Short mmCIF file of C-alpha atoms in Angstrom, two decimals:
data_model
loop_
_atom_site.label_atom_id
_atom_site.label_comp_id
_atom_site.label_asym_id
_atom_site.label_seq_id
_atom_site.Cartn_x
_atom_site.Cartn_y
_atom_site.Cartn_z
CA MET A 937 106.92 131.35 99.99
CA ILE A 938 104.46 129.05 98.26
CA ASN A 939 104.95 128.53 94.56
CA GLU A 940 101.52 128.07 92.92
CA LYS A 941 102.97 126.38 89.84
CA ARG A 942 104.72 123.80 91.99
CA VAL A 943 101.58 123.20 94.09
CA LYS A 944 99.63 122.55 90.88
CA GLN A 945 102.32 120.11 89.70
CA MET A 946 102.24 118.30 93.04
CA SER A 947 98.45 118.10 92.92
CA LYS A 948 98.55 116.78 89.37
CA LEU A 949 101.15 114.22 90.44
CA ALA A 950 99.07 113.10 93.42
CA VAL A 951 95.92 112.75 91.32
CA TYR A 952 97.77 110.77 88.66
CA GLU A 953 99.34 108.50 91.29
CA GLN A 954 95.96 107.89 92.91
CA LYS A 955 94.33 107.22 89.51
CA MET A 956 96.89 104.63 88.42
CA GLY A 957 97.04 102.92 91.83
CA LYS A 958 99.84 100.79 93.21
CA GLU A 959 99.78 98.13 90.50
CA PRO A 960 102.34 99.75 88.15
CA PHE A 961 104.80 100.18 91.03
CA ARG A 962 104.36 96.51 91.97
CA LEU A 963 104.83 95.35 88.37
CA HIS A 964 107.92 97.54 87.99
CA SER A 965 109.65 95.41 90.63
CA TYR A 966 109.68 92.50 88.14
CA TYR A 967 111.58 92.08 84.93
CA ARG A 968 109.19 91.77 82.00
CA SER A 969 110.04 88.12 81.32
CA ASP A 970 109.79 87.19 85.00
CA TYR A 971 106.36 88.78 85.30
CA ILE A 972 105.09 86.97 82.21
CA ARG A 973 106.48 83.64 83.44
CA LEU A 974 104.88 84.16 86.85
CA GLN A 975 101.50 84.81 85.25
CA GLY A 976 101.94 81.69 83.10
CA LEU A 977 102.75 79.62 86.18
CA LYS A 978 99.70 80.98 88.01
CA THR A 979 97.58 80.08 84.99
CA LEU A 980 99.03 76.58 84.87
CA VAL A 981 98.16 75.96 88.52
CA ALA A 982 94.71 77.54 88.26
CA ILE A 983 93.75 75.63 85.11
CA THR A 984 94.97 72.34 86.58
CA ILE A 985 92.89 72.85 89.72
CA ALA A 986 89.83 74.08 87.80
CA TYR A 987 90.06 71.21 85.30
CA GLY A 988 90.36 68.70 88.13
CA ILE A 989 87.32 70.15 89.88
CA CYS A 990 85.28 70.15 86.66
CA LEU A 991 86.34 66.57 85.89
CA MET A 992 85.39 65.39 89.36
CA GLY A 993 82.05 67.22 89.07
CA TYR A 994 81.33 65.62 85.71
CA MET A 995 82.29 62.18 87.01
CA GLY A 996 80.05 62.72 90.04
CA PHE A 997 77.20 63.77 87.77
CA ARG A 998 77.71 60.68 85.56
CA LEU A 999 78.53 58.31 88.45
CA GLU A 1000 75.49 56.10 87.87
CA TYR A 1001 76.41 55.58 84.22
CA ILE A 1002 80.05 54.93 85.12
CA LEU A 1003 79.10 52.33 87.74
CA ASP A 1004 76.60 50.62 85.40
CA HIS A 1005 79.15 50.36 82.56
CA LEU A 1006 82.31 49.86 84.61
CA MET A 1007 83.47 46.83 82.60
CA GLU A 1008 82.48 48.17 79.18
CA ILE A 1009 84.28 51.54 79.31
CA ASP A 1010 87.35 51.94 77.09
CA TYR A 1011 89.67 53.48 79.70
CA LYS A 1012 92.45 54.15 77.20
CA LYS A 1013 90.11 56.23 75.03
CA VAL A 1014 88.66 58.06 78.04
CA GLY A 1015 92.17 58.77 79.35
CA MET A 1016 93.24 60.16 75.98
CA ILE A 1017 90.16 62.40 75.81
CA ILE A 1018 90.86 63.71 79.32
CA VAL A 1019 94.54 64.40 78.59
CA VAL A 1020 93.95 65.99 75.19
CA SER A 1021 91.11 68.21 76.44
CA TYR A 1022 93.28 69.25 79.43
CA LEU A 1023 96.15 70.17 77.12
CA VAL A 1024 93.84 72.15 74.81
CA PHE A 1025 92.36 74.11 77.73
CA LEU A 1026 95.83 74.67 79.14
CA LEU A 1027 97.21 75.90 75.83
CA VAL A 1028 94.31 78.28 75.17
CA PHE A 1029 94.37 79.83 78.63
CA PHE A 1030 98.18 79.93 78.75
CA VAL A 1031 98.29 81.91 75.49
CA LEU A 1032 95.55 84.26 76.73
CA SER A 1033 97.42 84.70 80.00
CA ARG A 1034 100.62 85.66 78.18
CA ILE A 1035 98.81 88.17 75.97
CA ILE A 1036 97.11 89.79 78.95
CA ALA A 1037 100.34 89.86 80.98
CA VAL A 1038 102.30 91.49 78.14
CA ARG A 1039 99.65 94.18 77.69
CA LYS A 1040 99.33 94.79 81.42
CA TYR A 1041 103.10 95.14 81.84
CA ALA A 1042 103.36 97.50 78.86
CA LYS A 1043 100.53 99.66 80.22
CA ALA A 1044 102.21 99.81 83.64
CA GLN A 1045 105.51 100.84 82.06
CA GLU A 1046 103.74 103.58 80.09
CA GLN A 1047 102.04 104.86 83.24
CA LEU A 1048 105.32 104.88 85.13
CA LYS A 1049 107.00 106.77 82.30
CA THR A 1050 104.33 109.46 82.47
CA TYR A 1051 104.66 109.56 86.27
CA SER A 1052 108.43 109.86 85.97
CA ASN A 1053 108.08 112.76 83.51
CA LEU A 1054 105.79 114.56 85.95
CA LEU A 1055 108.35 114.03 88.72
CA LYS A 1056 111.12 115.39 86.48
CA LYS A 1057 109.10 118.53 85.80
CA LEU A 1058 108.60 119.02 89.52
CA GLU A 1059 112.30 118.48 90.20
CA GLN A 1060 113.17 120.93 87.43
CA SER A 1061 110.97 123.57 89.05
CA TYR A 1062 112.90 123.12 92.28
CA LYS A 1063 116.19 123.50 90.42
CA GLU A 1064 114.99 126.60 88.59
CA GLU A 1065 113.99 128.33 91.79
CA LYS A 1066 116.91 130.33 92.98
CA ASN A 1067 117.77 129.97 96.64
CA PRO A 1068 117.43 133.45 98.19
CA PHE A 1069 120.27 132.75 100.61
CA GLU A 1070 122.59 131.53 97.85
CA ASP A 1071 123.79 135.07 96.96
CA GLN A 1072 124.45 135.89 100.59
CA GLU A 1073 126.47 132.69 101.04
CA LYS A 1074 128.59 133.48 97.95
CA GLU A 1075 129.24 137.04 99.17
CA GLY A 1076 130.21 135.75 102.61
CA ARG A 1077 132.76 133.36 101.14
CA GLN A 1078 134.52 136.03 99.07
#
């Protein structure tokens, strides 16, 4: 026999699962610190590549000036500017990446907690339902 209450719980569970997507389940496979470190590493690689591309683009844009003043450029000063600006960009985006990763992980944990509570309610409804054959089995044993 179909239990309407249980069908409603299953529907609610399916809708919630579809709404939150697969991301929380994927994030749950990581420890919090590992996930945050992974996001930081991804940011490090992405910023390094992006900074390199931007630097090459700027140098290509200013190539005529660079070639005209090749002997007059203070390479030590230019190198320091490049390194310091890279470190500033890296620091800013690394901090932003950590903040976003912490919030995203916390949100996923909250969603999974709600999902788990819905599953527990469904499981409880199964436990509360009395098996109609249970009484017959007990009588047969005695």
